Amino acid sequence: MLHTYKYLVLLLFIGGLGCKKPNYQSQEQASSTVQNAGDYINNNFDFTLFAAAVKKAGLFDTLNNPGASYTVLVPTNEAFNADSILSPTDFDKFPIDTLRYMVRSYILPTKIFFSGIPSNLDNLYPNLNGVNLYFSPYQGQYQGAFTIEGVQVAGFENAAGNATTYDVTEANAVIHVMDSVINVNACTVQDFVAARPDLSDFAAALKRFGLWDSLRTANPLTLYAVSNSGMESRGLTADSVNNLDPTLYNPILFSGYVQYPHHLFTEDLMMIGLYANSGANAVFPSAGGYSFNMTGVYYGYGCYLLDPSGNYVGPIFSPYGYPETTPYVPNGTNYACSNGVVHILSDLVVLPNKVHN
Amino acid sequence: MRMITYTGLLAVLLLCGCRKVTYNTISNPAYFRFFNSLNYSITPATKDEPQPYLAMVVDPTFDANGVVNGGAVLGDFLDQRLAYAPPYPANAGNTSSDNYEYPGSEKVLVGPILNGFDLSSWAQITSGKHRFVFYSRPVSQTPFFQLAAAQRKFAFADTTVDLAEGEVYTMELLQKDVYSSPIPISFYMRHEQFTKLPFDDSLCYVNFYNLSAAGFSAQAVAALGTAGGGSSIRDTMNVFLTLYFPDSVAGPGSNVVPGYQYVPLTSVIRSYASGVAPYTSFPIFPSYQGSDSTDIHSKIWEEFMFLSPDYNPSAGNFPSYSNSQGDYAVLACTAEYYTKQTFVGPPHNDAYWSPNLIITIPSGTYSARSYSSISSVEMINGHAYVMSVQRQYAPPVESY
């Protein structure tokens, strides 16, 4: 009997030795290999310019904070190159506050997955500066699309190879890869135009024709500004504009460029086309029966004007009378301001002599 | 001893099976049904309008910031209504979050059979005064009260209505006019009378409304110019009925039931008045060569023609198809023969379509038996919506 108890105690002792508290080390190791957003951007050869900007702005550690959640919009190096930023030293030209504001524009304080965004245009999410960014997803049966601030997000095949995804998931963030830079300004459209030396002729024209105040008061507003080179190629300088008598011209001469209440990025036409299953221009009925047309992915990016009879009246030679789109200046679109969007046209859509009373 | 054990075990098992079921009841109910009739689509011009995708909150409560955070009834994910609202909640088993009407696929208490009418598409609500607020919401699967506060702020309409016990109400949100921006929204409520009216079982009843936005027709005519008819109707239209019996797919619409061609029914005037339009009727078993003399299965189908008062179809007087400008539209009620653009030119082109107003279903020993219904046709901004209400059918007969 005593022997039996001895054996039992020994057995219990041995059993106790066999006990083990698993801590699932292997799982921890697996998850620790996923990087934080800062490291991911820093280690990616396509994002070296953005990584440099993040570091210069002092936000690298912020993006590596393991306890935080971010959505980071990361423009590729090509996107910065198109915006004339070719090397990391180009960021030195920016005042540090401006650079920090710019980088913070690209960071949102929550994780926003493509599939979690409502299926409609213009979902607003604030970035680190507190400025709302416009997210527009489309998830169709055959085709998806995703724009942020009017810029397309790069889609790629998911790991299973059976669908397009727009999310790069890191430990503390979701990253959306952008094919172009975004332009987010805290100022009004009026302040934006006033601060641009290349729009001074157009600003003078809006003041002369009584449209200047609407750049501050209208909301939402889409402004199709004409660059100085476009104005001056047609003989319109700030001085000559001030010599025009507004009473002698149909208001459409300049009113068509100021459209409200509309908030249209260039790629919105593509997104509307996907949602409505049609490729339509934006047609704005305007002063005197004219219609101001904004075209996008289907007809070339730009604008044109039709007279009340539907005839093209633009300055571009059109042998058969078909509308010719006046294009935007390269990388001159989708400047988001607090009360609207600005696109910069390379030319007028109608010459003064065409709308002279 | 063993017997006692088994008995005890049985008692325990039986007790385990006990369950107290609490039936939800609503005392003194009124019945209401809601349609989201905001049918503007996304265009560059309307992109910045609030999304016509709704959450309906009845008797809402608000937090300290004035943001809605609860309510007695929530009708969520209310998408634009479908062209045909069947006489029973056909989408009740729908697993999609989208709901095309309220109650629709919501699992709520619905109306009983009242005076022979199936009210299962009308939700119960306690009678008395209620505040209805309709919010625009993002198109997502997140329930309304879990959305961020900023997404629960835009109210399309906010109204208080007094609902009487046992009465039947149909509610809609409508676009008021086409001239203003943002698009002005109007709450519309119709106090239905069909449960109180005498109807004949051998007749099918239908009434007509034009709830279009002010100026929609003029704008559509201006936009379309001389392009075809049927996409909008003018503010005052006459309605003519033609009944057809089955013919070939190649040439549908040629077999007219004798005596039922271009029968003047009523006129319809664009209005948001909450009254019930008068019901018009037609027989479900009219006589024609080859008709079913047993009055079991009716094979006819209906065509309603909307013409402006300038035209008289009996005299062969139709607007030019190429320039009808809202003077002409057709609603064809058939599942079988009529498809849009089968014909070119009036009197048969550009039909709105709905299922047959005569409901034919298997019943008793009959594989197909036809019953009449009470329907409302609502013309709203280039769409024709048909709401059909079922009369009480004969009980099924078991036969093996």
PDB file of N, CA, C and O in Angstrom, chain B residues 2 42 64 81 86 97 129 170 207 211 217 227 265 267 297 328 335 351 391 396-397:
ATOM      1  N   ARG B   2     -35.806   2.329  -9.573  1.00  0.00           N
ATOM      2  CA  ARG B   2     -35.383   2.682 -10.920  1.00  0.00           C
ATOM      3  C   ARG B   2     -36.464   3.490 -11.630  1.00  0.00           C
ATOM      4  O   ARG B   2     -36.184   4.433 -12.371  1.00  0.00           O
ATOM      5  N   ILE B  42     -26.387  59.944 -60.065  1.00  0.00           N
ATOM      6  CA  ILE B  42     -25.153  60.703 -59.925  1.00  0.00           C
ATOM      7  C   ILE B  42     -24.718  61.212 -61.288  1.00  0.00           C
ATOM      8  O   ILE B  42     -24.476  60.435 -62.204  1.00  0.00           O
ATOM      9  N   ALA B  64     -25.558  65.263 -26.617  1.00  0.00           N
ATOM     10  CA  ALA B  64     -25.362  66.641 -26.160  1.00  0.00           C
ATOM     11  C   ALA B  64     -24.983  67.564 -27.316  1.00  0.00           C
ATOM     12  O   ALA B  64     -25.223  68.773 -27.266  1.00  0.00           O
ATOM     13  N   ARG B  81     -36.185  53.208 -54.444  1.00  0.00           N
ATOM     14  CA  ARG B  81     -37.204  52.169 -54.550  1.00  0.00           C
ATOM     15  C   ARG B  81     -37.126  51.458 -55.895  1.00  0.00           C
ATOM     16  O   ARG B  81     -36.604  51.993 -56.874  1.00  0.00           O
ATOM     17  N   PRO B  86     -44.199  44.606 -54.896  1.00  0.00           N
ATOM     18  CA  PRO B  86     -45.186  43.525 -54.943  1.00  0.00           C
ATOM     19  C   PRO B  86     -46.098  43.545 -53.727  1.00  0.00           C
ATOM     20  O   PRO B  86     -45.817  44.209 -52.730  1.00  0.00           O
ATOM     21  N   SER B  97     -27.853  44.199 -47.183  1.00  0.00           N
ATOM     22  CA  SER B  97     -28.285  45.224 -46.233  1.00  0.00           C
ATOM     23  C   SER B  97     -29.189  46.235 -46.908  1.00  0.00           C
ATOM     24  O   SER B  97     -29.966  46.921 -46.252  1.00  0.00           O
ATOM     25  N   LYS B 129     -48.874  60.774 -32.269  1.00  0.00           N
ATOM     26  CA  LYS B 129     -47.922  61.650 -32.955  1.00  0.00           C
ATOM     27  C   LYS B 129     -46.528  61.054 -32.939  1.00  0.00           C
ATOM     28  O   LYS B 129     -46.058  60.557 -31.923  1.00  0.00           O
ATOM     29  N   THR B 170     -49.004  55.621 -46.525  1.00  0.00           N
ATOM     30  CA  THR B 170     -47.862  55.416 -47.407  1.00  0.00           C
ATOM     31  C   THR B 170     -47.062  56.708 -47.427  1.00  0.00           C
ATOM     32  O   THR B 170     -47.617  57.789 -47.669  1.00  0.00           O
ATOM     33  N   ASN B 207     -55.159  53.249 -59.443  1.00  0.00           N
ATOM     34  CA  ASN B 207     -55.240  54.717 -59.499  1.00  0.00           C
ATOM     35  C   ASN B 207     -53.863  55.279 -59.841  1.00  0.00           C
ATOM     36  O   ASN B 207     -52.858  54.556 -59.812  1.00  0.00           O
ATOM     37  N   LEU B 211     -46.120  62.395 -59.142  1.00  0.00           N
ATOM     38  CA  LEU B 211     -45.418  63.027 -58.016  1.00  0.00           C
ATOM     39  C   LEU B 211     -44.070  63.573 -58.479  1.00  0.00           C
ATOM     40  O   LEU B 211     -43.116  63.644 -57.712  1.00  0.00           O
ATOM     41  N   SER B 217     -40.503  67.837 -66.217  1.00  0.00           N
ATOM     42  CA  SER B 217     -40.895  67.564 -67.602  1.00  0.00           C
ATOM     43  C   SER B 217     -40.308  68.615 -68.540  1.00  0.00           C
ATOM     44  O   SER B 217     -39.743  68.286 -69.584  1.00  0.00           O
ATOM     45  N   ALA B 227     -35.774  64.439 -79.300  1.00  0.00           N
ATOM     46  CA  ALA B 227     -35.613  62.990 -79.135  1.00  0.00           C
ATOM     47  C   ALA B 227     -36.823  62.416 -78.410  1.00  0.00           C
ATOM     48  O   ALA B 227     -37.389  63.050 -77.547  1.00  0.00           O
ATOM     49  N   LEU B 265     -59.699  56.408 -68.953  1.00  0.00           N
ATOM     50  CA  LEU B 265     -59.812  56.004 -67.548  1.00  0.00           C
ATOM     51  C   LEU B 265     -59.954  57.200 -66.627  1.00  0.00           C
ATOM     52  O   LEU B 265     -60.893  57.323 -65.856  1.00  0.00           O
ATOM     53  N   SER B 267     -57.773  61.275 -65.564  1.00  0.00           N
ATOM     54  CA  SER B 267     -56.657  62.163 -65.886  1.00  0.00           C
ATOM     55  C   SER B 267     -55.771  62.246 -64.659  1.00  0.00           C
ATOM     56  O   SER B 267     -56.221  62.043 -63.526  1.00  0.00           O
ATOM     57  N   HIS B 297     -58.276  31.306 -64.944  1.00  0.00           N
ATOM     58  CA  HIS B 297     -56.958  31.823 -65.332  1.00  0.00           C
ATOM     59  C   HIS B 297     -57.122  32.912 -66.398  1.00  0.00           C
ATOM     60  O   HIS B 297     -57.488  32.629 -67.533  1.00  0.00           O
ATOM     61  N   TYR B 328     -46.545  61.965 -74.368  1.00  0.00           N
ATOM     62  CA  TYR B 328     -46.898  60.572 -74.591  1.00  0.00           C
ATOM     63  C   TYR B 328     -46.005  59.645 -73.773  1.00  0.00           C
ATOM     64  O   TYR B 328     -44.784  59.822 -73.713  1.00  0.00           O
ATOM     65  N   ALA B 335     -45.612  40.368 -68.083  1.00  0.00           N
ATOM     66  CA  ALA B 335     -44.296  39.757 -67.922  1.00  0.00           C
ATOM     67  C   ALA B 335     -43.860  39.062 -69.198  1.00  0.00           C
ATOM     68  O   ALA B 335     -42.708  38.708 -69.343  1.00  0.00           O
ATOM     69  N   ALA B 351     -42.027  51.959 -73.550  1.00  0.00           N
ATOM     70  CA  ALA B 351     -42.933  51.607 -72.473  1.00  0.00           C
ATOM     71  C   ALA B 351     -42.205  51.598 -71.140  1.00  0.00           C
ATOM     72  O   ALA B 351     -41.074  51.134 -71.044  1.00  0.00           O
ATOM     73  N   ARG B 391     -55.451  41.377 -52.552  1.00  0.00           N
ATOM     74  CA  ARG B 391     -56.718  41.070 -51.878  1.00  0.00           C
ATOM     75  C   ARG B 391     -56.554  39.715 -51.212  1.00  0.00           C
ATOM     76  O   ARG B 391     -55.694  38.926 -51.556  1.00  0.00           O
ATOM     77  N   PRO B 396     -55.740  27.867 -49.431  1.00  0.00           N
ATOM     78  CA  PRO B 396     -55.274  26.732 -50.227  1.00  0.00           C
ATOM     79  C   PRO B 396     -56.057  25.469 -49.897  1.00  0.00           C
ATOM     80  O   PRO B 396     -56.492  25.277 -48.763  1.00  0.00           O
ATOM     81  N   VAL B 397     -56.245  24.639 -50.883  1.00  0.00           N
ATOM     82  CA  VAL B 397     -56.978  23.385 -50.708  1.00  0.00           C
ATOM     83  C   VAL B 397     -55.986  22.245 -50.814  1.00  0.00           C
ATOM     84  O   VAL B 397     -55.211  22.193 -51.761  1.00  0.00           O
TER      85      VAL B 397
END
